[in-house]
mmCIF file of C-alpha atoms and ligand atoms in Angstrom:
data_model
loop_
_atom_site.group_PDB
_atom_site.id
_atom_site.type_symbol
_atom_site.label_atom_id
_atom_site.label_comp_id
_atom_site.label_asym_id
_atom_site.label_seq_id
_atom_site.Cartn_x
_atom_site.Cartn_y
_atom_site.Cartn_z
ATOM 1 C CA MET W 1 -63.829 11.292 -82.673
ATOM 2 C CA ALA W 2 -62.436 13.036 -79.514
ATOM 3 C CA VAL W 3 -64.086 15.049 -76.927
ATOM 4 C CA GLU W 4 -62.118 18.579 -77.835
ATOM 5 C CA LYS W 5 -62.455 22.174 -76.652
ATOM 6 C CA THR W 6 -62.803 24.799 -78.954
ATOM 7 C CA LEU W 7 -62.716 28.918 -78.741
ATOM 8 C CA SER W 8 -65.787 30.833 -79.771
ATOM 9 C CA ILE W 9 -66.533 34.774 -79.712
ATOM 10 C CA ILE W 10 -69.638 36.138 -79.932
ATOM 11 C CA LYS W 11 -68.886 39.322 -82.147
ATOM 12 C CA PRO W 12 -70.226 42.827 -82.003
ATOM 13 C CA ASP W 13 -72.454 42.637 -84.193
ATOM 14 C CA ALA W 14 -74.612 39.642 -82.464
ATOM 15 C CA THR W 15 -74.151 41.572 -79.357
ATOM 16 C CA ARG W 16 -75.717 44.848 -80.059
ATOM 17 C CA ARG W 17 -78.560 43.280 -81.587
ATOM 18 C CA ASN W 18 -79.071 40.987 -78.149
ATOM 19 C CA LEU W 19 -78.350 37.644 -79.648
ATOM 20 C CA THR W 20 -76.143 36.005 -77.415
ATOM 21 C CA GLY W 21 -78.902 34.199 -75.976
ATOM 22 C CA LYS W 22 -80.255 32.466 -79.572
ATOM 23 C CA ILE W 23 -76.452 31.798 -80.626
ATOM 24 C CA ASN W 24 -75.716 30.165 -77.705
ATOM 25 C CA ALA W 25 -78.820 27.778 -78.013
ATOM 26 C CA ARG W 26 -77.601 26.900 -81.292
ATOM 27 C CA PHE W 27 -74.526 25.454 -79.953
ATOM 28 C CA GLU W 28 -75.991 23.700 -77.460
ATOM 29 C CA GLU W 29 -79.436 22.184 -79.325
ATOM 30 C CA ASN W 30 -76.107 20.991 -81.412
ATOM 31 C CA GLY W 31 -74.243 19.357 -78.802
ATOM 32 C CA LEU W 32 -71.925 21.788 -77.145
ATOM 33 C CA LYS W 33 -71.511 23.370 -74.045
ATOM 34 C CA ILE W 34 -70.086 25.940 -73.142
ATOM 35 C CA VAL W 35 -67.522 25.906 -69.936
ATOM 36 C CA GLY W 36 -66.489 29.204 -69.776
ATOM 37 C CA GLN W 37 -68.215 32.208 -71.236
ATOM 38 C CA ARG W 38 -67.053 35.892 -70.265
ATOM 39 C CA ARG W 39 -67.792 39.359 -71.668
ATOM 40 C CA LEU W 40 -65.505 42.061 -72.457
ATOM 41 C CA ARG W 41 -64.718 44.768 -74.818
ATOM 42 C CA LEU W 42 -61.569 43.966 -76.777
ATOM 43 C CA THR W 43 -58.923 46.455 -76.818
ATOM 44 C CA LYS W 44 -57.255 47.586 -80.029
ATOM 45 C CA GLU W 45 -54.121 45.633 -79.242
ATOM 46 C CA GLN W 46 -55.472 42.435 -78.346
ATOM 47 C CA ALA W 47 -57.769 42.437 -81.374
ATOM 48 C CA GLU W 48 -54.734 43.301 -83.724
ATOM 49 C CA ARG W 49 -52.501 40.077 -81.391
ATOM 50 C CA PHE W 50 -56.034 38.200 -82.027
ATOM 51 C CA TYR W 51 -56.097 38.481 -85.474
ATOM 52 C CA GLU W 52 -52.081 38.693 -86.715
ATOM 53 C CA VAL W 53 -52.624 36.091 -88.475
ATOM 54 C CA HIS W 54 -54.620 38.201 -90.791
ATOM 55 C CA LYS W 55 -52.307 40.995 -90.861
ATOM 56 C CA GLU W 56 -51.402 41.340 -94.166
ATOM 57 C CA ARG W 57 -55.175 40.996 -95.840
ATOM 58 C CA PRO W 58 -56.818 43.906 -96.985
ATOM 59 C CA PHE W 59 -59.788 44.081 -94.705
ATOM 60 C CA TYR W 60 -57.271 43.449 -91.177
ATOM 61 C CA GLY W 61 -57.296 47.356 -90.103
ATOM 62 C CA GLU W 62 -61.305 46.972 -90.544
ATOM 63 C CA LEU W 63 -61.325 43.824 -89.073
ATOM 64 C CA VAL W 64 -59.884 45.196 -85.793
ATOM 65 C CA GLU W 65 -61.890 48.190 -85.600
ATOM 66 C CA PHE W 66 -65.321 46.690 -85.938
ATOM 67 C CA MET W 67 -63.771 43.692 -83.467
ATOM 68 C CA THR W 68 -63.116 46.751 -80.682
ATOM 69 C CA SER W 69 -66.437 48.354 -81.909
ATOM 70 C CA GLY W 70 -68.520 47.158 -79.155
ATOM 71 C CA PRO W 71 -68.920 44.150 -76.592
ATOM 72 C CA VAL W 72 -67.817 40.319 -77.441
ATOM 73 C CA VAL W 73 -68.481 37.501 -75.285
ATOM 74 C CA VAL W 74 -65.569 35.074 -75.497
ATOM 75 C CA GLN W 75 -66.789 31.581 -74.586
ATOM 76 C CA VAL W 76 -65.109 27.828 -74.293
ATOM 77 C CA LEU W 77 -67.022 25.224 -76.086
ATOM 78 C CA GLN W 78 -66.788 21.410 -75.394
ATOM 79 C CA GLY W 79 -68.163 18.234 -77.250
ATOM 80 C CA GLU W 80 -67.382 15.379 -79.357
ATOM 81 C CA ASP W 81 -65.594 16.831 -82.470
ATOM 82 C CA ALA W 82 -65.850 20.232 -81.385
ATOM 83 C CA VAL W 83 -63.360 22.546 -83.173
ATOM 84 C CA ALA W 84 -65.327 21.207 -86.553
ATOM 85 C CA LEU W 85 -68.724 20.917 -85.655
ATOM 86 C CA ASN W 86 -68.502 23.898 -84.242
ATOM 87 C CA ARG W 87 -67.379 25.360 -87.417
ATOM 88 C CA LYS W 88 -70.345 23.396 -89.148
ATOM 89 C CA ILE W 89 -72.689 25.282 -86.852
ATOM 90 C CA MET W 90 -71.332 28.552 -87.714
ATOM 91 C CA GLY W 91 -71.412 28.068 -91.314
ATOM 92 C CA ASP W 92 -69.167 29.382 -94.470
ATOM 93 C CA THR W 93 -67.492 33.142 -93.668
ATOM 94 C CA ASN W 94 -69.446 34.781 -96.112
ATOM 95 C CA PRO W 95 -73.114 34.284 -95.443
ATOM 96 C CA ALA W 96 -74.531 34.427 -98.478
ATOM 97 C CA ASN W 97 -72.293 30.883 -98.872
ATOM 98 C CA ALA W 98 -73.128 29.859 -95.696
ATOM 99 C CA ALA W 99 -75.684 26.650 -95.348
ATOM 100 C CA GLU W 100 -79.268 27.101 -94.067
ATOM 101 C CA GLY W 101 -79.900 27.005 -90.644
ATOM 102 C CA THR W 102 -76.448 28.177 -89.727
ATOM 103 C CA ILE W 103 -75.922 30.862 -87.318
ATOM 104 C CA ARG W 104 -73.679 33.041 -89.930
ATOM 105 C CA ARG W 105 -76.647 32.660 -92.416
ATOM 106 C CA ASP W 106 -79.189 33.400 -90.189
ATOM 107 C CA PHE W 107 -77.746 36.332 -88.294
ATOM 108 C CA ALA W 108 -74.315 37.615 -89.871
ATOM 109 C CA GLU W 109 -74.740 41.234 -91.782
ATOM 110 C CA SER W 110 -72.104 40.451 -93.902
ATOM 111 C CA ILE W 111 -68.354 38.942 -94.391
ATOM 112 C CA GLU W 112 -66.849 40.991 -92.224
ATOM 113 C CA ALA W 113 -69.894 41.437 -89.519
ATOM 114 C CA ASN W 114 -70.858 37.598 -89.270
ATOM 115 C CA SER W 115 -71.546 37.093 -85.599
ATOM 116 C CA VAL W 116 -69.010 34.482 -84.846
ATOM 117 C CA HIS W 117 -65.532 33.498 -84.670
ATOM 118 C CA GLY W 118 -64.783 30.100 -84.546
ATOM 119 C CA SER W 119 -61.139 28.156 -83.818
ATOM 120 C CA ASP W 120 -60.156 26.800 -87.115
ATOM 121 C CA SER W 121 -58.368 23.716 -85.895
ATOM 122 C CA LEU W 122 -57.129 22.069 -82.295
ATOM 123 C CA GLY W 123 -53.921 23.943 -82.074
ATOM 124 C CA ASN W 124 -55.154 26.876 -82.633
ATOM 125 C CA ALA W 125 -58.076 26.288 -80.324
ATOM 126 C CA GLU W 126 -55.844 25.636 -77.762
ATOM 127 C CA LYS W 127 -54.312 28.839 -78.268
ATOM 128 C CA GLU W 128 -57.107 30.822 -78.847
ATOM 129 C CA ILE W 129 -58.510 29.159 -75.444
ATOM 130 C CA HIS W 130 -55.072 30.262 -73.558
ATOM 131 C CA PHE W 131 -55.467 34.107 -74.591
ATOM 132 C CA PHE W 132 -58.599 34.446 -72.978
ATOM 133 C CA PHE W 133 -58.654 31.704 -70.490
ATOM 134 C CA SER W 134 -57.103 30.575 -67.525
ATOM 135 C CA ASP W 135 -57.710 26.216 -66.747
ATOM 136 C CA THR W 136 -59.496 28.203 -63.092
ATOM 137 C CA GLU W 137 -61.971 29.652 -65.280
ATOM 138 C CA ILE W 138 -62.885 26.591 -67.518
ATOM 139 C CA PHE W 139 -65.891 24.385 -65.723
ATOM 140 C CA GLU W 140 -66.768 21.164 -67.253
HETATM 141 P P1 LIG O 1 -63.128 32.545 -90.452
HETATM 142 O O1 LIG O 1 -63.585 33.567 -89.334
HETATM 143 O O2 LIG O 1 -64.229 31.823 -91.264
HETATM 144 O O3 LIG O 1 -62.605 31.632 -90.078
HETATM 145 P P2 LIG O 1 -61.249 34.171 -91.614
HETATM 146 O O4 LIG O 1 -61.078 33.886 -93.418
HETATM 147 O O5 LIG O 1 -60.276 33.578 -90.717
HETATM 148 O O6 LIG O 1 -62.667 33.504 -91.553
HETATM 149 O O7 LIG O 1 -61.457 35.536 -91.314
HETATM 150 C C1 LIG O 1 -61.313 35.791 -90.246
HETATM 151 C C2 LIG O 1 -62.505 37.437 -90.090
HETATM 152 O O8 LIG O 1 -62.600 38.098 -90.852
HETATM 153 C C3 LIG O 1 -63.913 36.836 -90.741
HETATM 154 O O9 LIG O 1 -64.575 36.251 -89.539
HETATM 155 C C4 LIG O 1 -64.828 38.074 -90.861
HETATM 156 O O10 LIG O 1 -64.966 38.356 -89.376
HETATM 157 C C5 LIG O 1 -63.150 38.715 -91.098
HETATM 158 N N1 LIG O 1 -63.125 38.478 -92.742
HETATM 159 C C6 LIG O 1 -63.227 37.539 -93.728
HETATM 160 N N2 LIG O 1 -63.127 37.861 -94.842
HETATM 161 C C7 LIG O 1 -63.168 39.063 -94.937
HETATM 162 C C8 LIG O 1 -63.181 39.975 -96.102
HETATM 163 O O11 LIG O 1 -62.969 39.660 -97.536
HETATM 164 N N3 LIG O 1 -63.741 40.956 -96.145
HETATM 165 C C9 LIG O 1 -64.037 41.798 -94.659
HETATM 166 N N4 LIG O 1 -63.480 41.050 -93.692
HETATM 167 C C10 LIG O 1 -63.471 39.695 -93.522
HETATM 168 MG MG1 LIG O 2 -60.372 32.311 -89.190
#
């Protein structure tokens, strides 16, 4: 295991319900450190570009609409094995299948409005972090 960084997004369903602090506590309690963080509202173009890999999937249009429906919090999480650890803390994409004690099990509203995004590989983490952050905005 190595110290890694991963990109996390607290999605509009969670910011709308004022859950930023509760979700951040999950990361911190489980050994991830928030080393970069910013609240913003995604433009349609940004959301389309961020989720470009899902362009052909039937839910792409709705996903872009949802992700632009309110503010998000983009953040860089750092820790041992951070990419996989964060996916574990988040839980399954579908909250109905997410393990007990995970963010999605406890907070998600639906398979779409599932409260958090997390990078799925170290390579994607690198790309996604640089989608939102420059090196001068990340402080260990
Ligand atoms: P992940 O966020 O767990 O990595 P992905 O398959 O990469 O899941 O999907 C990206 C996002 O697209 C999900 O987090 C969710 O918001 C949305 N999504 C995934 N599958 C569906 C679906 O079947 N219906 C509606 N939205 C979906
Ligand atoms: Mg994904």
